[in-house]
Amino acid sequence: MRKEPGFGYRVALLIGDALAIVLSFAFAYYYRINIDSRAFYFDAAIGDFIVSTVFLLPIWLIILSSLGLYSKKVLSRRGLQAWRLFIGSVLGIMAIISYDFFASSSIAHGSLFPVRTIALYALVFTFIALILERWIISCVRRALQRRNMGLIRTVIVGNSENTTQLLMGIFPESGFKVVGVVANNQYIPREWRKHKYPNLDIALKNLRPDAIIHTDSTNIEETNKAAVEHHALYYYSPSESSIITLSGNVEFIAATPIILVRATPLNGAARVYKRILDIILSVLLLIVAAIPMLIIFVIQKITDPKAPAIYRDTRLTRFNREFPLLKFRSIKQEYSGLTPEQAFTKIGKPELSEKYRRQGDYIKNDPRYTKFGKFLRNTSLDELPQIFNVLKGDISLIGPRALQPAELKNYGDRGLILSVKSGVSGLAQVSGRRNISFNERRALDIYYVQNWTPALDVQIFFRTIASILRRDGAK
C-alpha cells in the first residue's frame, strides 16, 4: 500500500484543474479589457480579481469532484469526462455568480464580475483549459509509464488462465508492471519463466512488490494476509461466474477482471484529508499548549537539571517505519530507554513485570516514575510534545497506539495495524485502556483500521478530550 493506484495522477489533475481555472479567469478578465473592443466602465484590477478567484476555487473543485471527475471510471471514458467537465464548468460559474450576487453588497470593492461578459468568457476559457490541461497531463503520464516510471510493481500468483492472460496483456499503459510470478509452468508463457518464483514468500522477500494479483481460489486468506503484512495491494481475479454478482466492484486489466481488496478504507484521498486536518489541528493545539509546555519544561529542568526534559522513544508507525516519539520525561533517568521488564529487574522487583502486563501495562505506585512524572501521566500532559510528531507527519492525532518494536515483534496482525499511521489517541485509549488486556487493545486497533470513518475520528477526538478532563490518564 505504499503506492495507491492512480493516486498521483489524480493529485496532478487536481492541481492542474486549479491552475487551469485560475488562469482561465485571469485570461477572461484580460481578454475583456485588452482584446474585446467594446468600451467598459469599471476600474481594471486584475490582481484583486485573481485573489478573489483563488479564494472561491474550492467551490469549483468540490463541484468537479462531486461529478466524479477524479474517479477512475470517469477518467477512463473521454467522452463522459468531456461532458462532465462542461457540466462542471457551467455549475462552477453559476455557483460563483450566485455567491457574487449575495456577497457583493457586503464587499467593499463591489461585484466580482463588473460586467457579465467576463463570466461568459471565463466559462468558455475554463472548459477549454480543463480539456487541454487534462489531455496534457494524460500524455505526460503515458510517456512516464512507457519509461516504466510510476508503475505498480506486481507479483501474479495462481494457477489459472487469468495468470497467462495477465502476463501476456499487461502493458505499461495499464499502470502495472509484472516483476514476478508464482504459478505452474503451464500457466506461464515461456518468455516469463525467468521471472518465476517457487513460492510467494520468496517473491515478496526478493521483490518487495507494490501489489499482488491472485488469480485462483486457493489460499486466498493466506495470500491476502501476506499482502497486508508486506503493505502491498491485494487484487483478486474472480472466475467468470462471479463477475455478474461483483460487477459493481470489478475493473479490467488486459481484459481480465480484478477486484482490489483493501485492508483499510483510510487510503487515497481520505489519507490526504486526514493529513490536512492533522496539520491544521496540530498548529492550533501548539498555539494553545505553548505556554503550558514551556512551564512543564522549566519545572522539569528545575526538579532534575541534569536529565533531559524531553524523552525520545523508538516507536512504530505506518508501513513498519520507526520514528522517535516525543514525550515529557516522566520516568526516572536511570530507567529511561529500558523496557518495563528490564526496569523492574534493575529495580530488583522482576515480579512486577507480570503484574504490570496483567493489569494492562499499569501498576499502582509504579516505582519507575518521578513525583512530577506521575502528575504528568495522570493528566496526560506528558504527551503534549507528540503534537510535534503529528505536525511532522510521524503519527496522526487519531490512530492505533504507537507501540515499541518489541511489543509487536511476534504479533500476528502487525501488518494490518501498521497499514495506517499510529495516533496520539485512539479507540483503545478511550475504551478503558487500563481495564483491558494487550490483545483486547490490539483488537480495538484492528477494528479502527478496518472500519475507519471521519465520524469515528471525530467521536474518538471528543472522547479523548472528555477522558483528559476526567483525568483518566496513564496513572
mmCIF file of N, CA, C and O in Angstrom, residues 15 26 32 47 53 74 85 106 136-137 149 185 188-189 225 275 382-383 392 413 435 439 444 456:
data_model
loop_
_atom_site.group_PDB
_atom_site.id
_atom_site.type_symbol
_atom_site.label_atom_id
_atom_site.label_comp_id
_atom_site.label_asym_id
_atom_site.label_seq_id
_atom_site.Cartn_x
_atom_site.Cartn_y
_atom_site.Cartn_z
ATOM 1 N N ILE A 15 -4.362 19.527 -9.083
ATOM 2 C CA ILE A 15 -3.513 20.723 -9.161
ATOM 3 C C ILE A 15 -3.661 21.390 -10.524
ATOM 4 O O ILE A 15 -3.767 22.620 -10.631
ATOM 5 N N ALA A 26 -8.239 34.664 -15.138
ATOM 6 C CA ALA A 26 -7.344 35.796 -15.371
ATOM 7 C C ALA A 26 -7.357 36.186 -16.851
ATOM 8 O O ALA A 26 -7.391 37.385 -17.193
ATOM 9 N N ARG A 32 -11.321 40.726 -21.772
ATOM 10 C CA ARG A 32 -12.359 41.760 -21.793
ATOM 11 C C ARG A 32 -11.744 43.163 -21.800
ATOM 12 O O ARG A 32 -12.258 44.077 -22.454
ATOM 13 N N GLY A 47 -5.443 42.037 -10.310
ATOM 14 C CA GLY A 47 -4.874 41.400 -9.123
ATOM 15 C C GLY A 47 -5.945 41.018 -8.119
ATOM 16 O O GLY A 47 -5.975 39.884 -7.607
ATOM 17 N N THR A 53 -10.713 34.939 -7.138
ATOM 18 C CA THR A 53 -10.889 33.658 -7.822
ATOM 19 C C THR A 53 -10.241 32.527 -7.041
ATOM 20 O O THR A 53 -10.823 31.443 -6.879
ATOM 21 N N VAL A 74 -14.703 7.519 -14.575
ATOM 22 C CA VAL A 74 -14.936 8.663 -15.459
ATOM 23 C C VAL A 74 -13.675 8.973 -16.266
ATOM 24 O O VAL A 74 -13.747 9.266 -17.466
ATOM 25 N N LEU A 85 -16.982 17.690 -17.636
ATOM 26 C CA LEU A 85 -16.199 18.919 -17.492
ATOM 27 C C LEU A 85 -17.022 20.129 -17.931
ATOM 28 O O LEU A 85 -16.949 21.204 -17.319
ATOM 29 N N SER A 106 -21.887 43.244 0.466
ATOM 30 C CA SER A 106 -21.094 43.402 1.677
ATOM 31 C C SER A 106 -19.608 43.506 1.394
ATOM 32 O O SER A 106 -18.797 43.571 2.305
ATOM 33 N N ILE A 136 -2.962 17.090 -21.611
ATOM 34 C CA ILE A 136 -1.504 17.199 -21.440
ATOM 35 C C ILE A 136 -1.028 16.307 -20.304
ATOM 36 O O ILE A 136 -0.041 15.561 -20.442
ATOM 37 N N ILE A 137 -1.727 16.353 -19.164
ATOM 38 C CA ILE A 137 -1.329 15.517 -18.028
ATOM 39 C C ILE A 137 -1.428 14.040 -18.389
ATOM 40 O O ILE A 137 -0.570 13.229 -18.018
ATOM 41 N N MET A 149 8.073 4.372 -15.330
ATOM 42 C CA MET A 149 8.085 5.265 -14.170
ATOM 43 C C MET A 149 6.682 5.350 -13.578
ATOM 44 O O MET A 149 5.706 5.490 -14.309
ATOM 45 N N ASN A 185 4.319 -23.984 -14.558
ATOM 46 C CA ASN A 185 4.835 -23.612 -15.880
ATOM 47 C C ASN A 185 3.768 -23.576 -16.960
ATOM 48 O O ASN A 185 3.851 -22.792 -17.903
ATOM 49 N N ILE A 188 2.473 -20.188 -17.406
ATOM 50 C CA ILE A 188 3.454 -19.117 -17.582
ATOM 51 C C ILE A 188 4.029 -19.195 -18.994
ATOM 52 O O ILE A 188 4.672 -20.199 -19.349
ATOM 53 N N PRO A 189 3.821 -18.187 -19.835
ATOM 54 C CA PRO A 189 4.446 -18.173 -21.158
ATOM 55 C C PRO A 189 5.961 -18.316 -21.030
ATOM 56 O O PRO A 189 6.563 -17.871 -20.042
ATOM 57 N N LYS A 225 -3.305 -12.084 3.648
ATOM 58 C CA LYS A 225 -2.571 -11.769 4.875
ATOM 59 C C LYS A 225 -1.122 -11.414 4.560
ATOM 60 O O LYS A 225 -0.550 -10.487 5.155
ATOM 61 N N ARG A 275 -4.577 14.031 6.714
ATOM 62 C CA ARG A 275 -3.288 14.707 6.934
ATOM 63 C C ARG A 275 -3.469 16.224 7.012
ATOM 64 O O ARG A 275 -2.870 16.889 7.867
ATOM 65 N N ASP A 382 2.105 14.651 29.753
ATOM 66 C CA ASP A 382 3.388 14.143 29.247
ATOM 67 C C ASP A 382 3.351 13.918 27.741
ATOM 68 O O ASP A 382 4.394 13.850 27.088
ATOM 69 N N GLU A 383 2.142 13.825 27.159
ATOM 70 C CA GLU A 383 2.023 13.534 25.735
ATOM 71 C C GLU A 383 1.956 14.784 24.853
ATOM 72 O O GLU A 383 1.862 14.669 23.625
ATOM 73 N N LYS A 392 4.915 16.914 12.111
ATOM 74 C CA LYS A 392 5.957 16.375 11.229
ATOM 75 C C LYS A 392 5.423 15.295 10.302
ATOM 76 O O LYS A 392 5.946 15.088 9.199
ATOM 77 N N ASP A 413 -1.009 -9.813 13.580
ATOM 78 C CA ASP A 413 -1.683 -8.838 12.724
ATOM 79 C C ASP A 413 -0.963 -7.501 12.687
ATOM 80 O O ASP A 413 -1.581 -6.465 12.467
ATOM 81 N N ASN A 435 -8.253 -1.108 31.700
ATOM 82 C CA ASN A 435 -9.129 -2.187 32.167
ATOM 83 C C ASN A 435 -9.230 -3.321 31.155
ATOM 84 O O ASN A 435 -10.032 -4.232 31.332
ATOM 85 N N ASN A 439 -4.117 -7.808 24.186
ATOM 86 C CA ASN A 439 -4.764 -8.363 22.999
ATOM 87 C C ASN A 439 -6.089 -7.676 22.696
ATOM 88 O O ASN A 439 -6.464 -7.489 21.537
ATOM 89 N N LEU A 444 -9.103 -3.722 19.262
ATOM 90 C CA LEU A 444 -9.736 -2.428 19.021
ATOM 91 C C LEU A 444 -8.982 -1.643 17.949
ATOM 92 O O LEU A 444 -9.594 -0.955 17.127
ATOM 93 N N LEU A 456 -15.867 8.377 12.994
ATOM 94 C CA LEU A 456 -15.207 7.644 14.075
ATOM 95 C C LEU A 456 -14.061 8.463 14.654
ATOM 96 O O LEU A 456 -13.870 8.501 15.884
#
